[in-house]
Amino acid sequence: MARAALTLTGLALLHAGPAASWLPAVRRRLPGLAGVGRAGHVALTFDDGPDPHSTPLFLDELRRLGCRATFFLLGDMLRRHPELGRRIAAEGHETAVHGWAHRNALVTRPGRVTAEIARAADLVAAVTGAEPVWYRPPYGVLSAEALAAARRRGLRPVLWTAWGRDWTRTATPASVLAALAPGLRGGATVLLHDSDCTSAPDSWRAALGALPGLVARCADLGLQVGPLREHGVR
């Protein structure tokens, strides 16, 4: 989306509900907001961490695979586990803002989203030593208040173009790869979760198990995998 204003039509589409970003109309009208990047690259992103039960395993696997990613951190999780935020940054990954708690902005009292975005962004910067660039709203729901608050804090909203549906109780590595397959192409921004704090217990294991296959598939397609900072989002 760069920093251009959302059109009224685009904002209405975002208000369609959680996960509106996978609607084809949103991707067509707002490719930057959807995370469409350069043709030879796939942005790998994770939401809902850092979680001591799972995030270290993702970091270990990403190191084994030789990949870096963007981690959209929840402020409340980072407050409880700052050492993980520092490790994420120290290992060359990008840290970004997912809000303070996993709240739907459309049903949150006025002012709270603004305060929580600023609080989370300040904490990410303080813990990691790097100012965050990106903001992804919980559930993919970007309200007018959240948009204004993100801009005020210097954050760029970004959603995703492909997701693994890895938050469900029945998710498996194979189902995650199958869900990603239709959207796995150059310029894609992939959404996975490195924590089950808002999902079915142990659902993160499906995403973790899918990582080798995801990276291999991208390699077969001649695509680099990396964080949003290298993605060239339009």
PDB file of C-alpha atoms in Angstrom:
ATOM      1  CA  MET A   1       0.000   0.000   0.000  1.00  0.00           C
ATOM      2  CA  ALA A   2       3.036   2.237   0.485  1.00  0.00           C
ATOM      3  CA  ARG A   3       1.799   5.294   2.327  1.00  0.00           C
ATOM      4  CA  ALA A   4      -1.018   6.187  -0.023  1.00  0.00           C
ATOM      5  CA  ALA A   5      -4.439   6.510   1.520  1.00  0.00           C
ATOM      6  CA  LEU A   6      -6.839   3.612   1.351  1.00  0.00           C
ATOM      7  CA  THR A   7      -9.756   4.162  -0.980  1.00  0.00           C
ATOM      8  CA  LEU A   8     -13.218   3.942   0.536  1.00  0.00           C
ATOM      9  CA  THR A   9     -13.790   0.808  -1.519  1.00  0.00           C
ATOM     10  CA  GLY A  10     -10.603  -0.763  -0.217  1.00  0.00           C
ATOM     11  CA  LEU A  11     -11.439   0.084   3.393  1.00  0.00           C
ATOM     12  CA  ALA A  12     -14.893  -1.421   2.973  1.00  0.00           C
ATOM     13  CA  LEU A  13     -13.297  -4.622   1.717  1.00  0.00           C
ATOM     14  CA  LEU A  14     -11.066  -4.739   4.758  1.00  0.00           C
ATOM     15  CA  HIS A  15     -14.138  -4.453   6.953  1.00  0.00           C
ATOM     16  CA  ALA A  16     -15.496  -7.647   5.407  1.00  0.00           C
ATOM     17  CA  GLY A  17     -14.143  -9.502   8.414  1.00  0.00           C
ATOM     18  CA  PRO A  18     -11.172 -11.544   9.594  1.00  0.00           C
ATOM     19  CA  ALA A  19      -8.852 -12.731   6.853  1.00  0.00           C
ATOM     20  CA  ALA A  20     -10.338 -10.325   4.281  1.00  0.00           C
ATOM     21  CA  SER A  21      -6.873 -10.145   2.775  1.00  0.00           C
ATOM     22  CA  TRP A  22      -7.286 -13.408   0.927  1.00  0.00           C
ATOM     23  CA  LEU A  23     -10.223 -12.009  -1.020  1.00  0.00           C
ATOM     24  CA  PRO A  24      -9.123 -11.642  -4.652  1.00  0.00           C
ATOM     25  CA  ALA A  25     -10.591  -8.129  -4.779  1.00  0.00           C
ATOM     26  CA  VAL A  26      -8.320  -6.967  -1.957  1.00  0.00           C
ATOM     27  CA  ARG A  27      -5.242  -8.382  -3.654  1.00  0.00           C
ATOM     28  CA  ARG A  28      -6.176  -6.750  -6.960  1.00  0.00           C
ATOM     29  CA  ARG A  29      -7.011  -3.348  -5.540  1.00  0.00           C
ATOM     30  CA  LEU A  30      -4.310  -3.150  -2.871  1.00  0.00           C
ATOM     31  CA  PRO A  31      -1.365  -5.382  -3.846  1.00  0.00           C
ATOM     32  CA  GLY A  32       1.011  -3.544  -1.516  1.00  0.00           C
ATOM     33  CA  LEU A  33      -1.262  -4.086   1.449  1.00  0.00           C
ATOM     34  CA  ALA A  34      -1.563  -7.748   0.519  1.00  0.00           C
ATOM     35  CA  GLY A  35       2.226  -8.014   0.520  1.00  0.00           C
ATOM     36  CA  VAL A  36       2.870  -8.547  -3.182  1.00  0.00           C
ATOM     37  CA  GLY A  37       6.598  -8.165  -3.750  1.00  0.00           C
ATOM     38  CA  ARG A  38       9.263  -8.756  -6.368  1.00  0.00           C
ATOM     39  CA  ALA A  39       8.855 -11.619  -8.780  1.00  0.00           C
ATOM     40  CA  GLY A  40      11.805 -13.715  -7.657  1.00  0.00           C
ATOM     41  CA  HIS A  41      11.101 -13.628  -3.949  1.00  0.00           C
ATOM     42  CA  VAL A  42       8.719 -15.111  -1.370  1.00  0.00           C
ATOM     43  CA  ALA A  43       8.349 -13.358   1.982  1.00  0.00           C
ATOM     44  CA  LEU A  44       8.090 -15.788   4.890  1.00  0.00           C
ATOM     45  CA  THR A  45       6.230 -14.369   7.897  1.00  0.00           C
ATOM     46  CA  PHE A  46       5.125 -15.710  11.274  1.00  0.00           C
ATOM     47  CA  ASP A  47       2.460 -14.373  13.635  1.00  0.00           C
ATOM     48  CA  ASP A  48       1.638 -14.586  17.355  1.00  0.00           C
ATOM     49  CA  GLY A  49       5.020 -15.132  18.981  1.00  0.00           C
ATOM     50  CA  PRO A  50       7.389 -15.129  20.654  1.00  0.00           C
ATOM     51  CA  ASP A  51       6.469 -18.348  22.431  1.00  0.00           C
ATOM     52  CA  PRO A  52       9.036 -20.294  24.493  1.00  0.00           C
ATOM     53  CA  HIS A  53       7.372 -23.612  23.644  1.00  0.00           C
ATOM     54  CA  SER A  54       7.626 -23.230  19.879  1.00  0.00           C
ATOM     55  CA  THR A  55       9.517 -20.177  18.599  1.00  0.00           C
ATOM     56  CA  PRO A  56      12.981 -21.621  19.438  1.00  0.00           C
ATOM     57  CA  LEU A  57      12.171 -24.660  17.306  1.00  0.00           C
ATOM     58  CA  PHE A  58      11.256 -22.425  14.366  1.00  0.00           C
ATOM     59  CA  LEU A  59      14.489 -20.503  14.795  1.00  0.00           C
ATOM     60  CA  ASP A  60      16.481 -23.728  14.861  1.00  0.00           C
ATOM     61  CA  GLU A  61      14.766 -24.979  11.711  1.00  0.00           C
ATOM     62  CA  LEU A  62      15.175 -21.697   9.860  1.00  0.00           C
ATOM     63  CA  ARG A  63      18.878 -21.728  10.701  1.00  0.00           C
ATOM     64  CA  ARG A  64      19.144 -25.299   9.390  1.00  0.00           C
ATOM     65  CA  LEU A  65      17.362 -24.296   6.196  1.00  0.00           C
ATOM     66  CA  GLY A  66      19.432 -21.154   5.775  1.00  0.00           C
ATOM     67  CA  CYS A  67      16.368 -18.881   5.725  1.00  0.00           C
ATOM     68  CA  ARG A  68      15.385 -15.669   7.435  1.00  0.00           C
ATOM     69  CA  ALA A  69      11.845 -14.463   8.044  1.00  0.00           C
ATOM     70  CA  THR A  70       9.733 -11.673   9.486  1.00  0.00           C
ATOM     71  CA  PHE A  71       8.181 -12.313  12.904  1.00  0.00           C
ATOM     72  CA  PHE A  72       5.051 -10.321  13.763  1.00  0.00           C
ATOM     73  CA  LEU A  73       5.246 -10.175  17.542  1.00  0.00           C
ATOM     74  CA  LEU A  74       2.483  -9.681  20.074  1.00  0.00           C
ATOM     75  CA  GLY A  75       3.505  -7.118  22.661  1.00  0.00           C
ATOM     76  CA  ASP A  76       2.201  -9.114  25.582  1.00  0.00           C
ATOM     77  CA  MET A  77       4.127 -12.215  24.489  1.00  0.00           C
ATOM     78  CA  LEU A  78       7.300 -10.181  23.971  1.00  0.00           C
ATOM     79  CA  ARG A  79       6.903  -8.568  27.392  1.00  0.00           C
ATOM     80  CA  ARG A  80       6.913 -12.029  28.968  1.00  0.00           C
ATOM     81  CA  HIS A  81       9.692 -13.455  26.783  1.00  0.00           C
ATOM     82  CA  PRO A  82      12.067 -10.638  25.774  1.00  0.00           C
ATOM     83  CA  GLU A  83      14.973 -13.036  25.462  1.00  0.00           C
ATOM     84  CA  LEU A  84      13.251 -14.646  22.500  1.00  0.00           C
ATOM     85  CA  GLY A  85      12.759 -11.295  20.819  1.00  0.00           C
ATOM     86  CA  ARG A  86      16.463 -10.634  21.215  1.00  0.00           C
ATOM     87  CA  ARG A  87      17.296 -14.049  19.787  1.00  0.00           C
ATOM     88  CA  ILE A  88      15.050 -13.498  16.768  1.00  0.00           C
ATOM     89  CA  ALA A  89      16.834 -10.252  15.979  1.00  0.00           C
ATOM     90  CA  ALA A  90      20.305 -11.608  16.758  1.00  0.00           C
ATOM     91  CA  GLU A  91      19.828 -14.437  14.261  1.00  0.00           C
ATOM     92  CA  GLY A  92      19.118 -11.987  11.462  1.00  0.00           C
ATOM     93  CA  HIS A  93      15.345 -12.159  11.310  1.00  0.00           C
ATOM     94  CA  GLU A  94      13.106  -9.128  11.028  1.00  0.00           C
ATOM     95  CA  THR A  95      10.778  -8.181  13.879  1.00  0.00           C
ATOM     96  CA  ALA A  96       7.435  -6.489  13.296  1.00  0.00           C
ATOM     97  CA  VAL A  97       4.275  -5.533  15.191  1.00  0.00           C
ATOM     98  CA  HIS A  98       1.129  -7.661  15.566  1.00  0.00           C
ATOM     99  CA  GLY A  99      -0.441  -5.477  18.255  1.00  0.00           C
ATOM    100  CA  TRP A 100      -0.311  -5.935  21.998  1.00  0.00           C
ATOM    101  CA  ALA A 101      -2.925  -8.647  22.387  1.00  0.00           C
ATOM    102  CA  HIS A 102      -4.743 -10.515  19.642  1.00  0.00           C
ATOM    103  CA  ARG A 103      -7.810  -8.261  19.462  1.00  0.00           C
ATOM    104  CA  ASN A 104     -10.154  -7.643  16.545  1.00  0.00           C
ATOM    105  CA  ALA A 105      -9.836  -3.900  15.942  1.00  0.00           C
ATOM    106  CA  LEU A 106     -13.458  -3.571  14.842  1.00  0.00           C
ATOM    107  CA  VAL A 107     -14.819  -4.648  18.240  1.00  0.00           C
ATOM    108  CA  THR A 108     -12.268  -2.883  20.441  1.00  0.00           C
ATOM    109  CA  ARG A 109     -13.191   0.321  22.257  1.00  0.00           C
ATOM    110  CA  PRO A 110     -11.949   3.556  20.645  1.00  0.00           C
ATOM    111  CA  GLY A 111      -8.442   4.522  21.621  1.00  0.00           C
ATOM    112  CA  ARG A 112      -7.318   1.113  22.771  1.00  0.00           C
ATOM    113  CA  VAL A 113      -5.971  -0.014  19.394  1.00  0.00           C
ATOM    114  CA  THR A 114      -3.986   3.214  19.046  1.00  0.00           C
ATOM    115  CA  ALA A 115      -2.424   2.852  22.490  1.00  0.00           C
ATOM    116  CA  GLU A 116      -1.618  -0.826  22.026  1.00  0.00           C
ATOM    117  CA  ILE A 117       0.020  -0.408  18.625  1.00  0.00           C
ATOM    118  CA  ALA A 118       2.288   2.304  19.996  1.00  0.00           C
ATOM    119  CA  ARG A 119       3.065   0.293  23.126  1.00  0.00           C
ATOM    120  CA  ALA A 120       3.905  -2.828  21.129  1.00  0.00           C
ATOM    121  CA  ALA A 121       6.067  -0.942  18.629  1.00  0.00           C
ATOM    122  CA  ASP A 122       7.978   0.770  21.431  1.00  0.00           C
ATOM    123  CA  LEU A 123       8.619  -2.583  23.112  1.00  0.00           C
ATOM    124  CA  VAL A 124       9.813  -4.247  19.903  1.00  0.00           C
ATOM    125  CA  ALA A 125      12.269  -1.402  19.361  1.00  0.00           C
ATOM    126  CA  ALA A 126      13.476  -1.461  22.970  1.00  0.00           C
ATOM    127  CA  VAL A 127      13.972  -5.247  23.100  1.00  0.00           C
ATOM    128  CA  THR A 128      15.502  -5.818  19.665  1.00  0.00           C
ATOM    129  CA  GLY A 129      17.297  -2.510  19.130  1.00  0.00           C
ATOM    130  CA  ALA A 130      15.629  -2.078  15.722  1.00  0.00           C
ATOM    131  CA  GLU A 131      12.668   0.127  14.883  1.00  0.00           C
ATOM    132  CA  PRO A 132       9.874  -2.020  13.439  1.00  0.00           C
ATOM    133  CA  VAL A 133       8.682  -1.187   9.932  1.00  0.00           C
ATOM    134  CA  TRP A 134       5.634  -3.424   9.480  1.00  0.00           C
ATOM    135  CA  TYR A 135       2.280  -3.824  11.209  1.00  0.00           C
ATOM    136  CA  ARG A 136      -0.088  -6.743  10.656  1.00  0.00           C
ATOM    137  CA  PRO A 137      -3.470  -6.431  12.368  1.00  0.00           C
ATOM    138  CA  PRO A 138      -4.842  -9.480  14.193  1.00  0.00           C
ATOM    139  CA  TYR A 139      -7.274 -11.446  12.019  1.00  0.00           C
ATOM    140  CA  GLY A 140      -6.246  -9.302   9.051  1.00  0.00           C
ATOM    141  CA  VAL A 141      -8.798  -6.673  10.093  1.00  0.00           C
ATOM    142  CA  LEU A 142      -7.483  -3.165   9.539  1.00  0.00           C
ATOM    143  CA  SER A 143      -9.808  -0.546  10.991  1.00  0.00           C
ATOM    144  CA  ALA A 144      -9.545   3.166  10.264  1.00  0.00           C
ATOM    145  CA  GLU A 145      -8.172   3.707  13.773  1.00  0.00           C
ATOM    146  CA  ALA A 146      -5.551   0.983  13.365  1.00  0.00           C
ATOM    147  CA  LEU A 147      -4.484   2.419  10.006  1.00  0.00           C
ATOM    148  CA  ALA A 148      -4.109   5.904  11.471  1.00  0.00           C
ATOM    149  CA  ALA A 149      -2.273   4.600  14.538  1.00  0.00           C
ATOM    150  CA  ALA A 150       0.142   2.563  12.435  1.00  0.00           C
ATOM    151  CA  ARG A 151       0.956   5.554  10.266  1.00  0.00           C
ATOM    152  CA  ARG A 152       1.430   7.762  13.308  1.00  0.00           C
ATOM    153  CA  ARG A 153       3.996   5.294  14.657  1.00  0.00           C
ATOM    154  CA  GLY A 154       5.710   4.991  11.266  1.00  0.00           C
ATOM    155  CA  LEU A 155       4.491   1.456  10.601  1.00  0.00           C
ATOM    156  CA  ARG A 156       3.462   0.117   7.237  1.00  0.00           C
ATOM    157  CA  PRO A 157       0.415  -2.206   7.278  1.00  0.00           C
ATOM    158  CA  VAL A 158       0.855  -5.479   5.411  1.00  0.00           C
ATOM    159  CA  LEU A 159      -1.281  -8.611   5.284  1.00  0.00           C
ATOM    160  CA  TRP A 160      -0.515 -11.705   3.199  1.00  0.00           C
ATOM    161  CA  THR A 161      -1.217 -13.362  -0.141  1.00  0.00           C
ATOM    162  CA  ALA A 162      -1.028 -17.021   0.944  1.00  0.00           C
ATOM    163  CA  TRP A 163      -1.652 -18.738   4.254  1.00  0.00           C
ATOM    164  CA  GLY A 164      -1.218 -22.254   5.515  1.00  0.00           C
ATOM    165  CA  ARG A 165      -4.411 -22.521   7.605  1.00  0.00           C
ATOM    166  CA  ASP A 166      -2.078 -23.852  10.273  1.00  0.00           C
ATOM    167  CA  TRP A 167      -4.049 -22.711  13.305  1.00  0.00           C
ATOM    168  CA  THR A 168      -6.633 -25.502  13.333  1.00  0.00           C
ATOM    169  CA  ARG A 169      -6.680 -28.683  15.387  1.00  0.00           C
ATOM    170  CA  THR A 170      -6.615 -30.833  12.226  1.00  0.00           C
ATOM    171  CA  ALA A 171      -3.732 -29.036  10.479  1.00  0.00           C
ATOM    172  CA  THR A 172      -0.797 -31.175   9.350  1.00  0.00           C
ATOM    173  CA  PRO A 173       2.390 -30.344   7.443  1.00  0.00           C
ATOM    174  CA  ALA A 174       0.773 -31.776   4.329  1.00  0.00           C
ATOM    175  CA  SER A 175      -2.401 -29.717   4.760  1.00  0.00           C
ATOM    176  CA  VAL A 176      -0.356 -26.551   5.306  1.00  0.00           C
ATOM    177  CA  LEU A 177       1.589 -27.129   2.092  1.00  0.00           C
ATOM    178  CA  ALA A 178      -1.615 -27.886   0.204  1.00  0.00           C
ATOM    179  CA  ALA A 179      -3.233 -24.684   1.477  1.00  0.00           C
ATOM    180  CA  LEU A 180      -0.207 -22.629   0.444  1.00  0.00           C
ATOM    181  CA  ALA A 181       0.224 -24.226  -2.975  1.00  0.00           C
ATOM    182  CA  PRO A 182      -2.287 -22.136  -4.991  1.00  0.00           C
ATOM    183  CA  GLY A 183      -0.657 -18.882  -3.894  1.00  0.00           C
ATOM    184  CA  LEU A 184       2.975 -19.980  -3.795  1.00  0.00           C
ATOM    185  CA  ARG A 185       4.528 -17.913  -6.566  1.00  0.00           C
ATOM    186  CA  GLY A 186       6.984 -15.095  -7.000  1.00  0.00           C
ATOM    187  CA  GLY A 187       5.940 -12.029  -5.039  1.00  0.00           C
ATOM    188  CA  ALA A 188       3.928 -13.982  -2.460  1.00  0.00           C
ATOM    189  CA  THR A 189       3.834 -13.143   1.234  1.00  0.00           C
ATOM    190  CA  VAL A 190       3.267 -16.347   3.211  1.00  0.00           C
ATOM    191  CA  LEU A 191       1.545 -16.348   6.599  1.00  0.00           C
ATOM    192  CA  LEU A 192       2.293 -19.038   9.179  1.00  0.00           C
ATOM    193  CA  HIS A 193       2.199 -19.091  12.999  1.00  0.00           C
ATOM    194  CA  ASP A 194       5.080 -19.846  15.360  1.00  0.00           C
ATOM    195  CA  SER A 195       2.770 -19.967  18.392  1.00  0.00           C
ATOM    196  CA  ASP A 196      -0.550 -21.517  19.365  1.00  0.00           C
ATOM    197  CA  CYS A 197      -1.408 -18.791  21.887  1.00  0.00           C
ATOM    198  CA  THR A 198      -4.488 -17.875  19.834  1.00  0.00           C
ATOM    199  CA  SER A 199      -4.892 -21.192  18.013  1.00  0.00           C
ATOM    200  CA  ALA A 200      -5.586 -24.859  18.635  1.00  0.00           C
ATOM    201  CA  PRO A 201      -3.107 -26.430  21.072  1.00  0.00           C
ATOM    202  CA  ASP A 202       0.068 -27.621  19.331  1.00  0.00           C
ATOM    203  CA  SER A 203      -1.181 -26.416  15.938  1.00  0.00           C
ATOM    204  CA  TRP A 204       2.209 -24.751  15.391  1.00  0.00           C
ATOM    205  CA  ARG A 205       3.691 -28.201  14.819  1.00  0.00           C
ATOM    206  CA  ALA A 206       1.992 -28.324  11.417  1.00  0.00           C
ATOM    207  CA  ALA A 207       3.682 -25.099  10.316  1.00  0.00           C
ATOM    208  CA  LEU A 208       7.050 -26.215  11.653  1.00  0.00           C
ATOM    209  CA  GLY A 209       6.780 -29.527   9.844  1.00  0.00           C
ATOM    210  CA  ALA A 210       5.853 -27.788   6.595  1.00  0.00           C
ATOM    211  CA  LEU A 211       8.903 -25.506   6.501  1.00  0.00           C
ATOM    212  CA  PRO A 212      11.316 -27.892   4.717  1.00  0.00           C
ATOM    213  CA  GLY A 213       8.749 -28.639   2.024  1.00  0.00           C
ATOM    214  CA  LEU A 214       7.900 -24.973   1.618  1.00  0.00           C
ATOM    215  CA  VAL A 215      11.529 -23.946   1.177  1.00  0.00           C
ATOM    216  CA  ALA A 216      12.174 -26.868  -1.197  1.00  0.00           C
ATOM    217  CA  ARG A 217       9.146 -25.958  -3.303  1.00  0.00           C
ATOM    218  CA  CYS A 218      10.325 -22.362  -3.571  1.00  0.00           C
ATOM    219  CA  ALA A 219      13.786 -23.563  -4.594  1.00  0.00           C
ATOM    220  CA  ASP A 220      12.224 -25.748  -7.294  1.00  0.00           C
ATOM    221  CA  LEU A 221      10.430 -22.657  -8.613  1.00  0.00           C
ATOM    222  CA  GLY A 222      13.638 -20.640  -8.583  1.00  0.00           C
ATOM    223  CA  LEU A 223      12.394 -18.370  -5.793  1.00  0.00           C
ATOM    224  CA  GLN A 224      14.347 -16.911  -2.893  1.00  0.00           C
ATOM    225  CA  VAL A 225      12.774 -17.044   0.571  1.00  0.00           C
ATOM    226  CA  GLY A 226      13.346 -14.229   3.023  1.00  0.00           C
ATOM    227  CA  PRO A 227      11.903 -11.449   5.187  1.00  0.00           C
ATOM    228  CA  LEU A 228       9.664  -8.591   4.118  1.00  0.00           C
ATOM    229  CA  ARG A 229      12.576  -6.133   4.199  1.00  0.00           C
ATOM    230  CA  GLU A 230      13.985  -7.963   1.128  1.00  0.00           C
ATOM    231  CA  HIS A 231      10.638  -8.428  -0.589  1.00  0.00           C
ATOM    232  CA  GLY A 232      10.284  -5.130  -2.430  1.00  0.00           C
ATOM    233  CA  VAL A 233       6.627  -4.702  -1.487  1.00  0.00           C
ATOM    234  CA  ARG A 234       4.951  -2.400  -3.997  1.00  0.00           C
TER     235      ARG A 234
END
